[in-house]
CSV table of C-alpha atoms in Angstrom, one decimal:
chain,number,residue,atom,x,y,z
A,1,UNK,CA,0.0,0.0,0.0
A,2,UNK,CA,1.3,3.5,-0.5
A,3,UNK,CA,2.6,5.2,2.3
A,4,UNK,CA,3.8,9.4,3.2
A,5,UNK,CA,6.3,10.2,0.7
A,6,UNK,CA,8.6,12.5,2.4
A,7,UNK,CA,11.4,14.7,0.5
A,8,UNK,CA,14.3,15.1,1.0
A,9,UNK,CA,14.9,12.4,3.8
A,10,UNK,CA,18.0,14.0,5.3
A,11,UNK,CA,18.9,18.2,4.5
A,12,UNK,CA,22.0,20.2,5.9
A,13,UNK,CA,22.1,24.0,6.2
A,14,UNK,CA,23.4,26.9,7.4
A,15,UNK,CA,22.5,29.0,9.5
A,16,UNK,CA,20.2,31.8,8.3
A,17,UNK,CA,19.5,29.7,4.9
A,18,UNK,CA,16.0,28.6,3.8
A,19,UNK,CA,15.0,25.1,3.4
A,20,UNK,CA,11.7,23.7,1.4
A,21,UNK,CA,10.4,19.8,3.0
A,22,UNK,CA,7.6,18.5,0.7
A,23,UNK,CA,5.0,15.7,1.2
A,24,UNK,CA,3.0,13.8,-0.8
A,25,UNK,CA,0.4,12.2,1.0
A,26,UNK,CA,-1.3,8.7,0.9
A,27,UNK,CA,-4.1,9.3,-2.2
A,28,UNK,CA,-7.0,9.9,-1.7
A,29,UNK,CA,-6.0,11.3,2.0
A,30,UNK,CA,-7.7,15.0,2.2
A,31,UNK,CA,-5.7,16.3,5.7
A,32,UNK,CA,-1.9,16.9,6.0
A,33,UNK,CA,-0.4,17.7,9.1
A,34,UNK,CA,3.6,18.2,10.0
A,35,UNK,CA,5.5,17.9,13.2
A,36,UNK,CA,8.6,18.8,14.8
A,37,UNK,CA,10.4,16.3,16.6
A,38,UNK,CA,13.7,17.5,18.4
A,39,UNK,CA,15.8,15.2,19.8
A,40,UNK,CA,14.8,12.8,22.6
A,41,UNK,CA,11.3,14.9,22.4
A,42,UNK,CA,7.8,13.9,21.3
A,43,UNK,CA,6.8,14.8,18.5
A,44,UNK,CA,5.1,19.2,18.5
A,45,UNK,CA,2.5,19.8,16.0
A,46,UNK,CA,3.3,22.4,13.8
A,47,UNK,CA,-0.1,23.1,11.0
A,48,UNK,CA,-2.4,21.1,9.2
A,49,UNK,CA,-4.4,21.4,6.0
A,50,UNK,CA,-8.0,20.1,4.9
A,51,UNK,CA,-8.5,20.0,1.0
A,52,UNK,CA,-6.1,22.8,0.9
A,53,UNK,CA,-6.8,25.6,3.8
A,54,UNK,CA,-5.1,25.3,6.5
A,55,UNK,CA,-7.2,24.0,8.9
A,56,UNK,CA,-5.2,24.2,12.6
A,57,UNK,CA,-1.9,25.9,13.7
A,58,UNK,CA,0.6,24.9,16.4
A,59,UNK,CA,3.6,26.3,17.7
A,60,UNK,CA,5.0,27.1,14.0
A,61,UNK,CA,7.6,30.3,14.1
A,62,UNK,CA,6.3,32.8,11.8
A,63,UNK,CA,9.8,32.1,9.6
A,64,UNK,CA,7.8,29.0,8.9
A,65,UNK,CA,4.9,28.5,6.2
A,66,UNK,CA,3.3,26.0,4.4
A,67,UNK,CA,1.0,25.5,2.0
A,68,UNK,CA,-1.2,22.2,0.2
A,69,UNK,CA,-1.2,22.2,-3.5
A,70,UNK,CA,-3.9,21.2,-6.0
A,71,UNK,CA,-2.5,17.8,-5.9
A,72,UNK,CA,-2.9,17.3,-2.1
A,73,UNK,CA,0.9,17.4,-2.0
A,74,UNK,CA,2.2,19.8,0.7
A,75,UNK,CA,5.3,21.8,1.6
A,76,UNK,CA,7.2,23.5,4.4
A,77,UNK,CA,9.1,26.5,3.8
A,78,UNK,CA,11.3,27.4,6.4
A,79,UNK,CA,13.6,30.5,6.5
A,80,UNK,CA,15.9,32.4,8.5
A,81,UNK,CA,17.4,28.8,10.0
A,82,UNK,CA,18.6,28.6,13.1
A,83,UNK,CA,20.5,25.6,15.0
A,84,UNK,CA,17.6,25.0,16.8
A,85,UNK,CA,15.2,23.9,13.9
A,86,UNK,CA,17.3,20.9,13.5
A,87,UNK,CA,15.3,18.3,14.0
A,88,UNK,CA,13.3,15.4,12.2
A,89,UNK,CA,10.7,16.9,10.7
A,90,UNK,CA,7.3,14.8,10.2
A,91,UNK,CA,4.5,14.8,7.3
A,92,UNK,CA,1.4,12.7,8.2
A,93,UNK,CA,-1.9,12.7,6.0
A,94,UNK,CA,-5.3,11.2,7.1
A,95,UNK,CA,-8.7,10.8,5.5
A,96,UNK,CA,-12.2,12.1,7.1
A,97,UNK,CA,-13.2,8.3,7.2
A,98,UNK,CA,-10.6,7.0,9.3
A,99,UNK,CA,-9.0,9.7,11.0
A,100,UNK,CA,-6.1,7.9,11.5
A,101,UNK,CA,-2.9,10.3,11.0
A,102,UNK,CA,-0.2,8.0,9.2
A,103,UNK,CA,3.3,9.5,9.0
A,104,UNK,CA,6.0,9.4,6.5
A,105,UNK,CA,9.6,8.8,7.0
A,106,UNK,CA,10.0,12.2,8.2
A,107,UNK,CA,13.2,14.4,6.9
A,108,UNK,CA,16.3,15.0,9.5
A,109,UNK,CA,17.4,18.8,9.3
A,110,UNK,CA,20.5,19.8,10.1
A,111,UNK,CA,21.5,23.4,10.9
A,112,UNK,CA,25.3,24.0,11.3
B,1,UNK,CA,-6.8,21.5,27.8
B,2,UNK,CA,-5.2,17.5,26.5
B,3,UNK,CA,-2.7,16.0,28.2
B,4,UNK,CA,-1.0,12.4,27.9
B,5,UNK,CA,1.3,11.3,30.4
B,6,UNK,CA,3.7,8.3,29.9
B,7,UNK,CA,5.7,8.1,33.2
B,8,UNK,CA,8.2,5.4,32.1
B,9,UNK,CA,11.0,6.9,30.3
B,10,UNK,CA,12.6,3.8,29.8
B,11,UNK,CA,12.3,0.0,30.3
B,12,UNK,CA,15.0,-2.5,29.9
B,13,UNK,CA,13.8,-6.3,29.6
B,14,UNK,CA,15.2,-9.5,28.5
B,15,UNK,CA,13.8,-10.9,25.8
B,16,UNK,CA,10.7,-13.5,26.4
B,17,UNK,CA,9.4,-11.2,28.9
B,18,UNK,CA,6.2,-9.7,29.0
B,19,UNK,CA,6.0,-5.3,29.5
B,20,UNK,CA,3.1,-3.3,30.1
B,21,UNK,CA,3.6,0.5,28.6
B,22,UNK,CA,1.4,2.9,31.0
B,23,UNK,CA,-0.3,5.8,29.4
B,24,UNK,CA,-2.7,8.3,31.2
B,25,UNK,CA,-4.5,10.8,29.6
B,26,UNK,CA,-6.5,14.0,30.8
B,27,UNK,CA,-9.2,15.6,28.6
B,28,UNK,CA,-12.2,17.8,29.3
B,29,UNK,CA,-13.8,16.2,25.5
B,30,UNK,CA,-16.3,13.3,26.0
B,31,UNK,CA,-15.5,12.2,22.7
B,32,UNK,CA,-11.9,11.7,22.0
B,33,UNK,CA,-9.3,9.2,20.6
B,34,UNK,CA,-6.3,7.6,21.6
B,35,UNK,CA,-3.6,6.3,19.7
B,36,UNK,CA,-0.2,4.1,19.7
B,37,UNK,CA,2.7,4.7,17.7
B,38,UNK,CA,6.2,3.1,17.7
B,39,UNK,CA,9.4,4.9,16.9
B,40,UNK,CA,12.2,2.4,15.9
B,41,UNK,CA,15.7,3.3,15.8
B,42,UNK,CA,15.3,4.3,12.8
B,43,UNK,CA,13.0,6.9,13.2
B,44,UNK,CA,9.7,6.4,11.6
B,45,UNK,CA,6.7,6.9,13.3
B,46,UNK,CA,4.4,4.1,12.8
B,47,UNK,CA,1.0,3.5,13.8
B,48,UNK,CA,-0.5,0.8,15.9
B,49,UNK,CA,-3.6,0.8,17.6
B,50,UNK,CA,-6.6,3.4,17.9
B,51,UNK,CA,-9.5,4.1,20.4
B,52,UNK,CA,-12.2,6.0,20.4
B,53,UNK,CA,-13.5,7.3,23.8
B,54,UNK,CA,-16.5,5.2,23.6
B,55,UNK,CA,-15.1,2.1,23.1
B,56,UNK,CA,-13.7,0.6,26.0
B,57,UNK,CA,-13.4,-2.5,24.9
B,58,UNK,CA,-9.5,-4.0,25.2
B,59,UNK,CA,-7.9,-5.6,22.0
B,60,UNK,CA,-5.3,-7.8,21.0
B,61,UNK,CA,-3.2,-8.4,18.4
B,62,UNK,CA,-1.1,-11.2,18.3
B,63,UNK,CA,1.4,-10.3,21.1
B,64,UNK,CA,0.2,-6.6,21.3
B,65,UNK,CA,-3.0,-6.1,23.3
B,66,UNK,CA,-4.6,-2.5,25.3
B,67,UNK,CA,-6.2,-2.1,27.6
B,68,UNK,CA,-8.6,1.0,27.8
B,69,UNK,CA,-9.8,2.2,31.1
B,70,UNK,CA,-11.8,5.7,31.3
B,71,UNK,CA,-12.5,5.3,35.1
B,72,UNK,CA,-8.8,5.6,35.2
B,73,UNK,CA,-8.2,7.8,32.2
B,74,UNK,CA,-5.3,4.9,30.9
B,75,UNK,CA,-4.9,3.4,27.9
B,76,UNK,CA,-2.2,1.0,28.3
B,77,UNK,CA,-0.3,-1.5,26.3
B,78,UNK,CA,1.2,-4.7,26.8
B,79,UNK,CA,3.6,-6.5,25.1
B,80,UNK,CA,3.7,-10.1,25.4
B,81,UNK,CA,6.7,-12.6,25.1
B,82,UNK,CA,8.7,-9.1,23.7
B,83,UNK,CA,11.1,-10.1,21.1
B,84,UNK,CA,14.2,-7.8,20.2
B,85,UNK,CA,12.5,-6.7,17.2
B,86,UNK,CA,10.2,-4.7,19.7
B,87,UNK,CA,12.9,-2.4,21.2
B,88,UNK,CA,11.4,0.6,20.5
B,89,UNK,CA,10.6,4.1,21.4
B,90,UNK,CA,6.4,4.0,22.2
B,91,UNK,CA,4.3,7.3,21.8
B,92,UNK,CA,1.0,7.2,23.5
B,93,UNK,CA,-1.3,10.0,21.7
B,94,UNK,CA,-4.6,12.0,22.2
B,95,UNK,CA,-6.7,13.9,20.1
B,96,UNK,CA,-9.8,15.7,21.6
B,97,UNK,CA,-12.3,15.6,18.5
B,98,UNK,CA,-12.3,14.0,14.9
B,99,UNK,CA,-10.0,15.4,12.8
B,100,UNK,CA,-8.0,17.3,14.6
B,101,UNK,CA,-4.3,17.3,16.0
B,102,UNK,CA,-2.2,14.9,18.1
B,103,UNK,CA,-0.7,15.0,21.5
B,104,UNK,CA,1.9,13.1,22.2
B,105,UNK,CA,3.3,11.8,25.7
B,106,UNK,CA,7.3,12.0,26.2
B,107,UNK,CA,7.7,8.4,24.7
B,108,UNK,CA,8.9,5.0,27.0
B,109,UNK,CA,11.7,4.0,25.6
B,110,UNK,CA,11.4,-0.2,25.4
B,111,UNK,CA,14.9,-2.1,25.4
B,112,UNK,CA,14.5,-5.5,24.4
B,113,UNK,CA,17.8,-7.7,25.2
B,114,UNK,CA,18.7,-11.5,23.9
């Protein structure tokens, strides 16, 4: 079965560079959410999108935005990087039916 | 506002062994969900089990079975005969209505030794 498609899986910046983390979610899935996941932390909610508003907001800096295209996929642009966004970033999609959030592989950012 | 508290931080145990995963929760919804997901090393998220706030019934799968207690506000998880495979960081999660966000407890990080 297809799963969250995550790109890319692992990204290294500097600091005060911009990074772009895209998503495709499972089809016919109609809700993406991303997360944050520091390390040795739980994962922190970051924003969520239903057939393409954004639908819910978390503790997402204001250097960060996303957006969901016409083809459900979904990006995070994040600029102005600082060592503390590294982290392993999460996409997970759902569908109205099941509402049961399944996550991709998730993409490990590095800022040096 | 949602809380979900998993007090073990980390349990060693020697393969063959059965561990219980303890996860309480605090809500002020009537309807809610809660979820399972395991982290392996390799740091995927991936789902297991999900409850809705009426259902209260336990489950098991194969060696994996909950048990869901709202007098108690736990939903906890057992894993029977654990096998190294199972080592493991395990996220108990809440969400408060359909559709919306997760919250996730601190994790119980699960060591599973031959």
């Amino acid at each position: 079965a297809a799963g969250v498609i995550q790109s890319p899986r692992h990204l290294i910046k500097e600091k005060r560079e911009t990074a772009t983390l895209k998503c495709y979610p499972i089809p016919r899935h109609d809700t993406v959410y991303w997360y944050q996941q520091g390390p040795g932390q739980d994962p922190q909610f970051l924003i969520s999108f239903y057939e393409k508003m954004q639908s819910d907001k978390g503790s997402i800096p204001d250097r960060f935005s996303a957006q969901q295209f016409s083809d459900y996929h979904s990006e995070l642009n994040m600029s102005s990087l600082e060592l503390g966004d590294s982290a392993l970033y999460f996409c997970a999609s759902s569908s109205l039916a099941k509402n049961i959030q399944y996550f991709g592989a998730g993409t490990r950012l590095s800022v040096l | 506002a949602q809380k979900v508290t998993q007090a073990q931080t980390e349990i060693s145990v020697v393969e063959k062994e059965d561990v219980t995963l303890d996860c309480v929760y605090e809500t002020r919804d009537t309807t809610y969900y809660l979820f399972w997901y395991k982290q392996p090393p390799s740091g995927e998220l991936v789902f297991l089990i999900r409850r809705n706030s009426f259902d209260e019934q336990n489950e098991i799968s194969g060696r994996y079975s909950w048990n869901f207690q709202k007098s108690t506000s736990s939903f906890n998880f057992t894993i029977t005969a654990s096998q190294v495979v199972d080592s493991a960081v395990y996220f108990c999660a809440l969400s408060e209505r359909g559709y919306s966000t997760l919250t996730f407890g601190k994790g119980t990080m699960l060591l599973v030794s031959p």
